[in-house]
Amino acid sequence: MKRDRHIPLTETVYYILLSLLEPAHGYLILQKVEELSGGQVRMAAGTLYGAIENLLKLKFIQPVPSEDSRRKVYLITDKGKEMLHLDLERMKHMIQVTEAAFIK
């Protein structure tokens, strides 16, 4: 099977998509990404909003209604979940072959 051209995801995009398995606004996304990455990935707001714009264009995420009209809330789409899953499988394979190489 041919690999999707968006795979591999960048580490930042991977964590953004993962953080949007539940609806979240920008500041919450920043917090979730830092938490999920164990503090390894920290983004500036401008970086996040550029990534959000790109992910919206790719239809990996979508805006969802929010009770607070001042905040835009986003959620991962089925297409975004598929990309997240494909990248997870890619990384699992890399780990598997690497572990096998070290066991020899």
PDB file of C-alpha atoms in Angstrom:
ATOM      1  CA  MET A   1       0.000   0.000   0.000  1.00  0.00           C
ATOM      2  CA  LYS A   2       1.290   3.430  -0.908  1.00  0.00           C
ATOM      3  CA  ARG A   3       1.967   5.785   1.991  1.00  0.00           C
ATOM      4  CA  ASP A   4      -0.163   8.920   2.241  1.00  0.00           C
ATOM      5  CA  ARG A   5       1.881  11.981   1.346  1.00  0.00           C
ATOM      6  CA  HIS A   6       1.058  13.582   4.725  1.00  0.00           C
ATOM      7  CA  ILE A   7       2.767  10.737   6.581  1.00  0.00           C
ATOM      8  CA  PRO A   8       4.936  11.034   8.587  1.00  0.00           C
ATOM      9  CA  LEU A   9       3.215  13.734  10.597  1.00  0.00           C
ATOM     10  CA  THR A  10       5.443  16.208  12.354  1.00  0.00           C
ATOM     11  CA  GLU A  11       5.658  15.696  16.093  1.00  0.00           C
ATOM     12  CA  THR A  12       3.765  18.941  16.647  1.00  0.00           C
ATOM     13  CA  VAL A  13       0.933  17.997  14.271  1.00  0.00           C
ATOM     14  CA  TYR A  14       0.730  14.526  15.813  1.00  0.00           C
ATOM     15  CA  TYR A  15       0.215  15.991  19.290  1.00  0.00           C
ATOM     16  CA  ILE A  16      -2.243  18.624  18.042  1.00  0.00           C
ATOM     17  CA  LEU A  17      -4.389  15.927  16.421  1.00  0.00           C
ATOM     18  CA  LEU A  18      -4.130  13.746  19.513  1.00  0.00           C
ATOM     19  CA  SER A  19      -5.166  16.669  21.710  1.00  0.00           C
ATOM     20  CA  LEU A  20      -8.252  17.216  19.543  1.00  0.00           C
ATOM     21  CA  LEU A  21      -9.829  13.821  20.167  1.00  0.00           C
ATOM     22  CA  GLU A  22     -11.993  16.005  22.420  1.00  0.00           C
ATOM     23  CA  PRO A  23     -13.081  19.545  21.491  1.00  0.00           C
ATOM     24  CA  ALA A  24     -10.577  22.214  22.530  1.00  0.00           C
ATOM     25  CA  HIS A  25      -9.753  25.873  21.951  1.00  0.00           C
ATOM     26  CA  GLY A  26      -6.294  27.232  21.202  1.00  0.00           C
ATOM     27  CA  TYR A  27      -4.961  27.754  24.715  1.00  0.00           C
ATOM     28  CA  LEU A  28      -6.226  24.340  25.825  1.00  0.00           C
ATOM     29  CA  ILE A  29      -4.561  22.744  22.781  1.00  0.00           C
ATOM     30  CA  LEU A  30      -1.249  24.355  23.789  1.00  0.00           C
ATOM     31  CA  GLN A  31      -1.620  22.947  27.308  1.00  0.00           C
ATOM     32  CA  LYS A  32      -2.630  19.472  26.110  1.00  0.00           C
ATOM     33  CA  VAL A  33       0.254  19.256  23.630  1.00  0.00           C
ATOM     34  CA  GLU A  34       2.754  20.126  26.340  1.00  0.00           C
ATOM     35  CA  GLU A  35       1.164  17.631  28.741  1.00  0.00           C
ATOM     36  CA  LEU A  36       0.891  14.781  26.198  1.00  0.00           C
ATOM     37  CA  SER A  37       4.497  15.280  25.122  1.00  0.00           C
ATOM     38  CA  GLY A  38       5.787  15.293  28.692  1.00  0.00           C
ATOM     39  CA  GLY A  39       6.921  18.884  28.232  1.00  0.00           C
ATOM     40  CA  GLN A  40       8.986  18.034  25.148  1.00  0.00           C
ATOM     41  CA  VAL A  41       6.819  20.023  22.719  1.00  0.00           C
ATOM     42  CA  ARG A  42       6.046  23.639  23.538  1.00  0.00           C
ATOM     43  CA  MET A  43       4.546  25.919  20.923  1.00  0.00           C
ATOM     44  CA  ALA A  44       4.083  29.620  20.556  1.00  0.00           C
ATOM     45  CA  ALA A  45       0.527  30.719  19.789  1.00  0.00           C
ATOM     46  CA  GLY A  46       1.515  31.778  16.259  1.00  0.00           C
ATOM     47  CA  THR A  47       2.892  28.321  15.515  1.00  0.00           C
ATOM     48  CA  LEU A  48      -0.299  26.712  16.765  1.00  0.00           C
ATOM     49  CA  TYR A  49      -2.609  28.941  14.748  1.00  0.00           C
ATOM     50  CA  GLY A  50      -0.565  28.386  11.582  1.00  0.00           C
ATOM     51  CA  ALA A  51      -0.835  24.626  12.156  1.00  0.00           C
ATOM     52  CA  ILE A  52      -4.572  24.906  12.836  1.00  0.00           C
ATOM     53  CA  GLU A  53      -5.073  26.792   9.580  1.00  0.00           C
ATOM     54  CA  ASN A  54      -3.209  24.083   7.669  1.00  0.00           C
ATOM     55  CA  LEU A  55      -5.071  21.246   9.420  1.00  0.00           C
ATOM     56  CA  LEU A  56      -8.398  22.912   8.589  1.00  0.00           C
ATOM     57  CA  LYS A  57      -7.405  23.114   4.902  1.00  0.00           C
ATOM     58  CA  LEU A  58      -6.443  19.427   4.947  1.00  0.00           C
ATOM     59  CA  LYS A  59      -9.757  18.622   6.678  1.00  0.00           C
ATOM     60  CA  PHE A  60      -7.919  16.860   9.523  1.00  0.00           C
ATOM     61  CA  ILE A  61      -9.766  19.060  12.029  1.00  0.00           C
ATOM     62  CA  GLN A  62     -12.980  21.060  11.973  1.00  0.00           C
ATOM     63  CA  PRO A  63     -14.443  23.936  13.961  1.00  0.00           C
ATOM     64  CA  VAL A  64     -17.258  23.005  16.331  1.00  0.00           C
ATOM     65  CA  PRO A  65     -19.845  25.192  18.081  1.00  0.00           C
ATOM     66  CA  SER A  66     -18.728  26.834  21.310  1.00  0.00           C
ATOM     67  CA  GLU A  67     -20.660  28.392  24.160  1.00  0.00           C
ATOM     68  CA  ASP A  68     -18.003  31.111  24.330  1.00  0.00           C
ATOM     69  CA  SER A  69     -18.215  33.172  21.147  1.00  0.00           C
ATOM     70  CA  ARG A  70     -14.735  34.606  21.816  1.00  0.00           C
ATOM     71  CA  ARG A  71     -13.066  31.204  21.438  1.00  0.00           C
ATOM     72  CA  LYS A  72     -12.817  28.993  18.386  1.00  0.00           C
ATOM     73  CA  VAL A  73     -13.120  25.331  19.289  1.00  0.00           C
ATOM     74  CA  TYR A  74     -11.813  22.500  17.112  1.00  0.00           C
ATOM     75  CA  LEU A  75     -12.203  18.732  16.906  1.00  0.00           C
ATOM     76  CA  ILE A  76     -10.363  16.058  14.915  1.00  0.00           C
ATOM     77  CA  THR A  77     -12.247  14.708  11.873  1.00  0.00           C
ATOM     78  CA  ASP A  78     -12.474  11.100  10.715  1.00  0.00           C
ATOM     79  CA  LYS A  79      -9.791  11.932   8.130  1.00  0.00           C
ATOM     80  CA  GLY A  80      -7.577  13.337  10.908  1.00  0.00           C
ATOM     81  CA  LYS A  81      -8.118  10.196  12.997  1.00  0.00           C
ATOM     82  CA  GLU A  82      -7.126   8.098   9.996  1.00  0.00           C
ATOM     83  CA  MET A  83      -3.889  10.077   9.593  1.00  0.00           C
ATOM     84  CA  LEU A  84      -3.156   9.758  13.314  1.00  0.00           C
ATOM     85  CA  HIS A  85      -3.728   5.998  13.110  1.00  0.00           C
ATOM     86  CA  LEU A  86      -1.565   5.618   9.980  1.00  0.00           C
ATOM     87  CA  ASP A  87       1.284   7.463  11.653  1.00  0.00           C
ATOM     88  CA  LEU A  88       0.887   5.387  14.817  1.00  0.00           C
ATOM     89  CA  GLU A  89       1.143   2.197  12.739  1.00  0.00           C
ATOM     90  CA  ARG A  90       4.220   3.595  10.969  1.00  0.00           C
ATOM     91  CA  MET A  91       5.908   4.299  14.311  1.00  0.00           C
ATOM     92  CA  LYS A  92       4.948   0.864  15.703  1.00  0.00           C
ATOM     93  CA  HIS A  93       6.590  -0.754  12.682  1.00  0.00           C
ATOM     94  CA  MET A  94       9.748   1.316  13.175  1.00  0.00           C
ATOM     95  CA  ILE A  95       9.909   0.296  16.841  1.00  0.00           C
ATOM     96  CA  GLN A  96       9.323  -3.355  15.956  1.00  0.00           C
ATOM     97  CA  VAL A  97      12.118  -3.537  13.368  1.00  0.00           C
ATOM     98  CA  THR A  98      14.473  -1.558  15.594  1.00  0.00           C
ATOM     99  CA  GLU A  99      13.857  -3.855  18.576  1.00  0.00           C
ATOM    100  CA  ALA A 100      14.329  -6.883  16.340  1.00  0.00           C
ATOM    101  CA  ALA A 101      17.650  -5.487  15.100  1.00  0.00           C
ATOM    102  CA  PHE A 102      18.914  -5.058  18.674  1.00  0.00           C
ATOM    103  CA  ILE A 103      17.829  -8.543  19.772  1.00  0.00           C
ATOM    104  CA  LYS A 104      19.936 -10.269  17.079  1.00  0.00           C
TER     105      LYS A 104
END
